[in-house]
Short mmCIF file of C-alpha atoms and ligand atoms in Angstrom, two decimals:
data_model
loop_
_atom_site.label_atom_id
_atom_site.label_comp_id
_atom_site.label_asym_id
_atom_site.label_seq_id
_atom_site.Cartn_x
_atom_site.Cartn_y
_atom_site.Cartn_z
CA MET A 24 10.16 -23.33 10.77
CA THR A 25 12.50 -21.40 13.07
CA ILE A 26 11.88 -19.27 16.15
CA ALA A 27 12.82 -15.62 15.74
CA LYS A 28 13.55 -13.26 18.61
CA GLY A 29 12.41 -9.68 18.30
CA TYR A 30 10.44 -6.81 19.80
CA SER A 31 6.73 -6.30 19.26
CA ALA A 32 3.87 -3.99 20.12
CA SER A 33 0.92 -5.92 21.53
CA ASP A 34 -1.54 -3.08 20.90
CA ALA A 35 -1.59 0.58 19.90
CA LYS A 36 -0.99 1.85 23.42
CA ALA A 37 1.62 -0.71 24.48
CA LYS A 38 5.36 -0.18 24.65
CA LEU A 39 7.40 -2.51 22.46
CA GLN A 40 8.58 -5.57 24.37
CA PRO A 41 10.63 -8.74 23.77
CA TYR A 42 8.71 -11.23 21.63
CA SER A 43 9.37 -14.63 20.02
CA PHE A 44 7.59 -15.84 16.91
CA GLU A 45 7.83 -18.33 14.04
CA ARG A 46 9.52 -17.71 10.70
CA ARG A 47 8.63 -20.06 7.86
CA ALA A 48 11.00 -22.83 6.79
CA PRO A 49 12.87 -21.50 3.73
CA ARG A 50 11.37 -22.51 0.38
CA GLN A 51 13.25 -23.09 -2.89
CA ASP A 52 13.08 -19.41 -3.87
CA ASP A 53 13.78 -18.00 -0.38
CA VAL A 54 16.78 -16.21 1.06
CA SER A 55 17.46 -16.57 4.81
CA ILE A 56 18.94 -13.43 6.32
CA ASP A 57 20.70 -12.78 9.63
CA ILE A 58 19.48 -9.25 10.44
CA LYS A 59 22.37 -7.09 11.62
CA TYR A 60 20.68 -3.67 11.67
CA CYS A 61 17.24 -2.18 11.24
CA GLY A 62 16.41 1.50 10.81
CA VAL A 63 13.59 3.15 12.74
CA CYS A 64 11.21 4.86 10.30
CA HIS A 65 8.52 7.27 11.42
CA SER A 66 6.07 4.94 9.63
CA ASP A 67 6.97 2.26 12.22
CA ILE A 68 5.64 4.60 14.90
CA HIS A 69 2.50 5.56 12.95
CA GLN A 70 1.68 1.85 12.51
CA ALA A 71 2.73 0.57 15.97
CA ARG A 72 0.49 3.28 17.46
CA ASP A 73 -2.26 2.54 14.92
CA GLU A 74 -2.34 6.16 13.75
CA TRP A 75 -3.39 5.11 10.23
CA GLY A 76 -6.00 2.57 11.41
CA GLY A 77 -6.19 -1.16 10.68
CA SER A 78 -2.92 -2.14 12.38
CA ILE A 79 -2.40 -5.86 12.98
CA PHE A 80 -1.18 -6.84 16.49
CA PRO A 81 1.08 -8.21 17.79
CA MET A 82 3.32 -6.20 15.44
CA VAL A 83 7.06 -6.56 14.92
CA PRO A 84 7.87 -3.34 13.03
CA GLY A 85 10.93 -2.64 10.87
CA HIS A 86 11.34 -2.21 7.11
CA GLU A 87 14.85 -0.85 6.84
CA ILE A 88 16.59 -4.20 7.16
CA ALA A 89 20.27 -4.81 6.50
CA GLY A 90 21.89 -8.18 7.05
CA ILE A 91 23.90 -11.11 5.78
CA VAL A 92 22.67 -14.12 3.83
CA THR A 93 22.88 -17.34 5.86
CA ALA A 94 21.20 -19.77 3.42
CA VAL A 95 19.58 -19.79 -0.02
CA GLY A 96 16.97 -22.08 -1.56
CA SER A 97 17.82 -24.37 -4.50
CA LYS A 98 16.22 -22.02 -7.04
CA VAL A 99 17.93 -18.85 -5.80
CA SER A 100 20.47 -17.55 -8.30
CA LYS A 101 21.12 -13.91 -7.39
CA PHE A 102 22.41 -14.37 -3.83
CA LYS A 103 24.85 -16.58 -1.95
CA VAL A 104 25.76 -17.14 1.69
CA GLY A 105 27.70 -14.15 3.08
CA ASP A 106 26.21 -11.52 0.74
CA HIS A 107 25.27 -8.12 2.20
CA VAL A 108 21.56 -7.69 1.57
CA GLY A 109 18.63 -5.48 2.43
CA VAL A 110 14.87 -5.82 2.72
CA GLY A 111 12.63 -2.78 2.39
CA CYS A 112 8.95 -2.07 2.81
CA PHE A 113 7.48 -5.07 1.02
CA VAL A 114 8.22 -8.78 0.70
CA ASP A 115 5.76 -9.89 -1.98
CA SER A 116 3.38 -8.48 -4.58
CA CYS A 117 0.84 -9.52 -7.16
CA THR A 118 2.93 -10.93 -10.02
CA LYS A 119 -0.12 -11.29 -12.29
CA CYS A 120 -0.83 -7.58 -12.32
CA ALA A 121 0.23 -5.94 -15.57
CA THR A 122 1.84 -2.99 -13.83
CA ARG A 123 4.41 -5.43 -12.44
CA ASN A 124 5.99 -5.27 -15.88
CA VAL A 125 6.60 -1.56 -15.62
CA ASP A 126 8.10 -1.84 -12.15
CA LEU A 127 5.41 -0.09 -10.18
CA GLU A 128 4.54 -2.99 -7.89
CA GLN A 129 4.53 -0.69 -4.86
CA TYR A 130 1.25 0.76 -6.12
CA MET A 131 -0.50 -2.59 -6.64
CA PRO A 132 -3.27 -3.90 -4.39
CA GLY A 133 -1.48 -7.25 -3.95
CA LEU A 134 1.48 -5.67 -2.18
CA VAL A 135 2.55 -7.53 0.97
CA GLN A 136 4.13 -5.17 3.48
CA THR A 137 7.21 -6.40 5.36
CA TYR A 138 5.22 -6.07 8.58
CA ASN A 139 1.63 -5.17 9.43
CA GLY A 140 0.63 -7.15 6.34
CA ILE A 141 -0.70 -10.59 5.47
CA GLU A 142 1.31 -13.05 3.40
CA ALA A 143 0.06 -14.33 0.04
CA ASP A 144 -1.51 -17.34 1.86
CA GLY A 145 -4.11 -14.87 3.16
CA VAL A 146 -3.66 -15.75 6.84
CA THR A 147 -0.07 -15.38 8.06
CA PRO A 148 0.77 -11.92 9.44
CA THR A 149 4.12 -10.56 8.29
CA MET A 150 6.69 -9.64 10.95
CA GLY A 151 9.37 -7.05 10.32
CA GLY A 152 12.98 -6.27 10.98
CA TYR A 153 13.08 -5.60 14.73
CA SER A 154 14.16 -9.23 14.95
CA ASP A 155 17.18 -11.46 14.57
CA HIS A 156 16.42 -13.13 11.21
CA ILE A 157 13.99 -13.11 8.30
CA VAL A 158 13.12 -15.34 5.34
CA VAL A 159 12.27 -13.48 2.13
CA LYS A 160 11.58 -14.44 -1.49
CA GLU A 161 14.62 -13.78 -3.68
CA GLY A 162 12.75 -11.26 -5.84
CA TYR A 163 12.25 -8.95 -2.84
CA VAL A 164 15.82 -9.03 -1.53
CA LEU A 165 18.17 -6.17 -2.44
CA SER A 166 21.91 -6.24 -2.83
CA ILE A 167 23.77 -3.73 -0.63
CA PRO A 168 27.01 -2.48 -2.23
CA GLU A 169 30.03 -3.83 -0.33
CA ASN A 170 31.55 -0.35 0.12
CA LEU A 171 28.58 0.82 2.23
CA PRO A 172 28.56 0.03 5.98
CA LEU A 173 25.53 -2.11 6.78
CA ASP A 174 24.38 0.01 9.73
CA ALA A 175 24.25 3.34 7.88
CA ALA A 176 22.99 1.67 4.68
CA ALA A 177 19.91 0.20 6.41
CA PRO A 178 17.87 3.46 6.18
CA LEU A 179 18.35 3.50 2.40
CA LEU A 180 15.81 0.66 2.22
CA CYS A 181 12.94 3.03 3.04
CA ALA A 182 14.12 6.62 3.59
CA GLY A 183 16.55 6.40 0.67
CA ILE A 184 14.18 4.97 -1.92
CA THR A 185 11.26 7.14 -0.78
CA LEU A 186 13.24 10.23 -1.79
CA PHE A 187 15.17 8.75 -4.73
CA SER A 188 11.99 7.72 -6.56
CA PRO A 189 10.26 11.15 -6.71
CA LEU A 190 13.57 12.96 -7.28
CA LYS A 191 14.12 10.75 -10.32
CA HIS A 192 10.50 10.84 -11.50
CA TRP A 193 10.36 14.65 -11.40
CA LYS A 194 13.84 14.88 -12.93
CA ALA A 195 15.91 16.48 -10.19
CA GLY A 196 19.30 17.24 -11.70
CA PRO A 197 21.54 20.03 -12.97
CA GLY A 198 19.65 23.30 -13.46
CA LYS A 199 16.76 22.20 -11.19
CA LYS A 200 15.92 23.89 -7.90
CA VAL A 201 14.66 21.37 -5.34
CA ALA A 202 13.40 22.07 -1.81
CA ILE A 203 13.08 19.45 0.90
CA ILE A 204 10.63 20.17 3.73
CA GLY A 205 11.74 18.60 7.03
CA LEU A 206 15.30 17.52 7.82
CA GLY A 207 14.51 14.19 9.44
CA GLY A 208 15.19 10.61 8.34
CA LEU A 209 13.65 10.98 4.88
CA GLY A 210 14.59 14.63 4.45
CA HIS A 211 18.30 14.25 5.09
CA MET A 212 18.46 11.40 2.56
CA GLY A 213 16.64 13.64 0.09
CA VAL A 214 19.25 16.38 0.48
CA LYS A 215 22.14 13.96 -0.05
CA ILE A 216 20.57 12.22 -3.05
CA ALA A 217 19.28 15.38 -4.78
CA HIS A 218 22.69 16.98 -4.36
CA ALA A 219 24.38 13.90 -5.85
CA MET A 220 21.93 14.08 -8.78
CA GLY A 221 23.23 17.59 -9.45
CA ALA A 222 20.22 19.64 -8.29
CA ASP A 223 20.43 22.90 -6.35
CA VAL A 224 18.97 21.92 -2.97
CA THR A 225 17.25 24.05 -0.31
CA VAL A 226 16.17 22.78 3.10
CA LEU A 227 12.95 24.15 4.60
CA SER A 228 13.18 23.23 8.28
CA GLN A 229 11.17 24.48 11.24
CA SER A 230 14.20 26.36 12.58
CA LEU A 231 17.85 26.95 11.73
CA SER A 232 19.05 24.57 14.48
CA LYS A 233 20.23 21.92 11.98
CA GLN A 234 21.53 24.34 9.33
CA GLU A 235 25.17 23.26 9.61
CA ASP A 236 24.20 19.63 9.02
CA GLY A 237 21.93 20.49 6.10
CA LEU A 238 24.73 22.34 4.34
CA ARG A 239 27.12 19.47 5.08
CA PHE A 240 24.65 17.03 3.46
CA GLY A 241 24.83 19.11 0.28
CA ALA A 242 22.15 21.80 0.55
CA ALA A 243 23.03 25.13 -1.06
CA SER A 244 20.50 27.05 1.08
CA TYR A 245 18.66 26.54 4.35
CA TYR A 246 15.58 28.42 5.56
CA ALA A 247 13.50 28.38 8.72
CA THR A 248 9.78 27.96 8.18
CA ASN A 249 9.02 29.52 11.58
CA ASP A 250 10.15 32.81 9.99
CA PRO A 251 7.32 34.24 7.84
CA LYS A 252 9.89 36.04 5.66
CA THR A 253 10.97 32.65 4.25
CA PHE A 254 7.61 32.40 2.47
CA GLU A 255 8.09 35.86 0.93
CA VAL A 256 11.68 35.63 -0.29
CA LEU A 257 11.32 32.15 -1.79
CA GLN A 258 8.07 32.73 -3.75
CA GLY A 259 8.09 31.10 -7.19
CA GLN A 260 11.61 29.65 -6.82
CA PHE A 261 11.38 25.88 -7.01
CA ASP A 262 10.86 23.27 -9.73
CA LEU A 263 10.22 20.56 -7.16
CA ILE A 264 9.39 20.53 -3.46
CA ILE A 265 9.32 17.24 -1.54
CA ASN A 266 7.33 17.40 1.68
CA THR A 267 8.56 14.81 4.20
CA VAL A 268 6.59 16.14 7.18
CA GLY A 269 4.44 13.57 8.99
CA ALA A 270 2.33 16.22 10.70
CA SER A 271 -0.52 18.44 9.60
CA ILE A 272 0.93 21.61 8.10
CA ASP A 273 -0.60 24.24 5.80
CA TRP A 274 0.59 23.37 2.27
CA ASN A 275 -0.54 26.66 0.70
CA GLY A 276 2.52 28.65 1.73
CA TYR A 277 4.81 25.95 0.33
CA LEU A 278 2.89 25.62 -2.96
CA ASN A 279 3.47 29.35 -3.46
CA LEU A 280 7.20 28.67 -3.51
CA LEU A 281 6.86 26.66 -6.76
CA LYS A 282 7.59 28.08 -10.20
CA VAL A 283 4.98 27.89 -12.96
CA ASP A 284 4.53 24.15 -13.67
CA GLY A 285 6.39 23.25 -10.48
CA THR A 286 5.40 20.22 -8.42
CA MET A 287 5.08 19.63 -4.70
CA THR A 288 5.22 15.92 -3.92
CA LEU A 289 4.00 14.57 -0.61
CA VAL A 290 5.87 11.67 0.93
CA GLY A 291 5.18 12.47 4.58
CA VAL A 292 1.81 11.23 5.77
CA PRO A 293 0.05 13.84 7.93
CA ASP A 294 -1.18 12.52 11.28
CA ALA A 295 -4.23 14.82 11.17
CA VAL A 296 -6.45 16.64 8.66
CA VAL A 297 -4.57 19.33 6.71
CA PRO A 298 -5.99 22.81 6.01
CA PRO A 299 -7.69 23.00 2.58
CA VAL A 300 -5.59 23.88 -0.47
CA ASN A 301 -6.57 27.20 -2.04
CA PRO A 302 -7.29 26.30 -5.71
CA PHE A 303 -5.88 29.62 -6.92
CA VAL A 304 -2.46 28.66 -5.54
CA LEU A 305 -2.45 25.83 -8.09
CA ILE A 306 -4.47 27.39 -10.91
CA GLY A 307 -2.62 30.71 -10.94
CA SER A 308 0.71 29.06 -11.81
CA ARG A 309 -0.30 25.70 -13.30
CA ARG A 310 1.26 24.03 -10.28
CA ASN A 311 1.00 20.35 -9.39
CA LEU A 312 0.33 18.70 -6.03
CA ALA A 313 1.40 15.06 -6.12
CA GLY A 314 2.31 12.08 -3.94
CA SER A 315 4.83 9.27 -4.06
CA MET A 316 5.29 6.00 -2.17
CA ILE A 317 8.62 4.18 -1.70
CA GLY A 318 9.81 2.64 -5.02
CA SER A 319 9.82 -0.63 -6.96
CA ILE A 320 12.36 -3.37 -6.31
CA LYS A 321 14.13 -2.47 -9.55
CA GLU A 322 14.30 1.20 -8.60
CA THR A 323 15.38 0.36 -5.04
CA GLN A 324 18.33 -1.61 -6.44
CA GLU A 325 19.10 1.31 -8.76
CA MET A 326 19.07 3.64 -5.72
CA LEU A 327 21.39 1.33 -3.75
CA ASP A 328 23.83 1.17 -6.68
CA PHE A 329 23.64 4.98 -7.03
CA CYS A 330 24.37 5.38 -3.30
CA GLY A 331 27.23 2.88 -3.57
CA LYS A 332 28.72 4.88 -6.45
CA HIS A 333 28.35 8.21 -4.63
CA ASN A 334 29.16 6.82 -1.16
CA ILE A 335 25.83 7.95 0.25
CA VAL A 336 24.54 6.53 3.52
CA ALA A 337 22.37 7.87 6.33
CA ASP A 338 23.69 9.79 9.33
CA ILE A 339 22.69 7.48 12.14
CA GLU A 340 22.47 7.05 15.87
CA ILE A 341 22.92 3.38 16.79
CA ILE A 342 20.72 2.09 19.62
CA PRO A 343 20.28 -1.24 21.39
CA ILE A 344 16.79 -2.64 20.85
CA GLN A 345 16.05 -2.12 24.55
CA ALA A 346 16.05 1.66 23.84
CA ILE A 347 13.37 1.47 21.14
CA ASN A 348 10.55 3.09 23.14
CA GLU A 349 12.68 6.13 24.05
CA ALA A 350 13.80 6.34 20.41
CA TYR A 351 10.16 6.48 19.27
CA ASP A 352 9.47 9.38 21.65
CA ARG A 353 12.52 11.22 20.37
CA VAL A 354 11.53 10.76 16.69
CA VAL A 355 8.11 12.21 17.46
CA LYS A 356 9.83 15.25 19.00
CA SER A 357 12.04 15.65 15.86
CA ASP A 358 14.98 14.86 18.16
CA VAL A 359 16.93 12.52 15.90
CA ARG A 360 20.07 13.10 13.85
CA TYR A 361 19.06 11.67 11.50
CA ARG A 362 17.96 8.05 11.78
CA PHE A 363 17.96 5.65 14.71
CA VAL A 364 19.31 2.27 13.70
CA ILE A 365 18.91 -0.76 15.95
CA ASP A 366 22.00 -2.92 16.44
CA MET A 367 20.44 -6.39 16.43
CA ALA A 368 23.42 -7.83 18.35
CA SER A 369 21.70 -6.27 21.39
CA LEU A 370 18.99 -8.96 21.15
CA ALA A 371 21.44 -11.71 22.07
P1 NAP B 15 11.14 12.07 10.84
O1 NAP B 15 12.53 11.54 10.93
O2 NAP B 15 10.36 12.29 12.07
O3 NAP B 15 11.23 13.43 9.98
C1 NAP B 15 10.16 14.28 9.74
C2 NAP B 15 10.65 15.72 9.81
O4 NAP B 15 9.53 16.58 9.58
C3 NAP B 15 11.17 16.16 11.18
O5 NAP B 15 12.52 15.85 11.38
C4 NAP B 15 10.95 17.66 11.15
O6 NAP B 15 12.01 18.27 10.42
C5 NAP B 15 9.68 17.80 10.31
N1 NAP B 15 8.50 17.99 11.17
C6 NAP B 15 8.04 17.17 12.13
N2 NAP B 15 6.94 17.68 12.72
C7 NAP B 15 6.71 18.84 12.09
C8 NAP B 15 5.70 19.84 12.24
N3 NAP B 15 4.72 19.72 13.16
N4 NAP B 15 5.74 20.89 11.42
C9 NAP B 15 6.71 21.01 10.49
N5 NAP B 15 7.69 20.10 10.33
C10 NAP B 15 7.69 19.03 11.11
O7 NAP B 15 10.24 11.09 9.97
P2 NAP B 15 10.61 10.25 8.67
O8 NAP B 15 10.94 8.86 9.07
O9 NAP B 15 11.52 11.02 7.82
O10 NAP B 15 9.16 10.13 7.99
C11 NAP B 15 8.46 11.29 7.60
C12 NAP B 15 7.07 10.96 7.13
O11 NAP B 15 7.16 10.22 5.91
C13 NAP B 15 6.24 10.11 8.08
O12 NAP B 15 4.89 10.53 7.99
C14 NAP B 15 6.35 8.71 7.46
O13 NAP B 15 5.27 7.89 7.80
C15 NAP B 15 6.34 9.06 6.00
N6 NAP B 15 6.90 8.04 5.10
C16 NAP B 15 6.37 7.97 3.87
C17 NAP B 15 6.90 7.10 2.96
C18 NAP B 15 6.35 7.04 1.56
O14 NAP B 15 6.58 6.06 0.86
N7 NAP B 15 5.65 8.06 1.11
C19 NAP B 15 7.97 6.27 3.31
C20 NAP B 15 8.51 6.40 4.59
C21 NAP B 15 7.98 7.29 5.48
P3 NAP B 15 12.58 19.70 10.86
O15 NAP B 15 12.96 19.56 12.30
O16 NAP B 15 13.75 19.90 9.95
O17 NAP B 15 11.51 20.71 10.61
ZN1 ZN B 16 9.68 3.66 6.22
#
């Protein structure tokens, strides 16, 4: 057992504060990781503020972890001391479940979240990456390509895979028109990855204030959704729309932008009830409304290798951990370009 230093929320209304807690003694199949950086995902805020219900406190958030291996158990074969590694949204899953074999463990009931979860022993709460070190089973540790800087690679572990997985599943690529709603942490990764996959990418943002960045990330077009004309000129244009917005917005206007057989995939989790979907918007053009959650370990490694090959990382703003509460407020106001990443050296 070791003592970890980190930041935690003691309840849904509390600001995050310094916190010490126990990490388990490494087992034979464990990898011990010195956490260098951790991205700040909007899901951290939803959970620390208990916006989805059922949050476990005290909570050490953080599931975009990038660090360096400091020790490996005797049965670990994939990693060695000094390797650049990442940990994403989950640290264990039900290995008995058949779907494990088709690499969909993120959808299994036995999934153990990196934080705000309970370990396989049924009692120990998991604590995330806003901390100085972590001990994780080898099978849930990812290899970060050496050419990617650890700080800007950290957000790939959630934002990157959350967009890579649906883009791949719905076959974004040459000849496909893809729209990304919301140019935040997830959205800006979606633009970069979809562009690298060869798709024609459009950003649908609330205003044109980030247009220059969106085009720099690889978008071919950029439209403001506060302009009603956007919903007229883009009708029936897209094969795939990925909605990254974590607020309640009316999906009907966006569904109308899909071609016949097009799909709108939700990855953003609305913080309130959304207006009802008009069935005719779907029926009239055989459109699909779908959802997607992170990605499997195998697919996350595939995404990291893809990003290594294409030199894709997040655009980040580095913060000391002492600035985490202000960072949360800024994310909620969509005032982030495009991911806050905590420099864990600030904990020392
Ligand atoms: P983020 O950085 O805050 O980005 C969300 C973006 O949505 C904002 O930058 C903004 O983009 C747009 N937006 C925000 N409020 C809006 C509103 N009221 N109306 C219209 N657009 C609005 O958050 P994130 O970290 O990317 O996460 C986004 C959502 O995905 C959160 O709900 C998070 O919990 C969820 N998530 C899901 C998964 C999954 O596996 N499905 C994984 C990670 C996160 P513009 O300024 O460009 O409009
Ligand atoms: Zn996340």
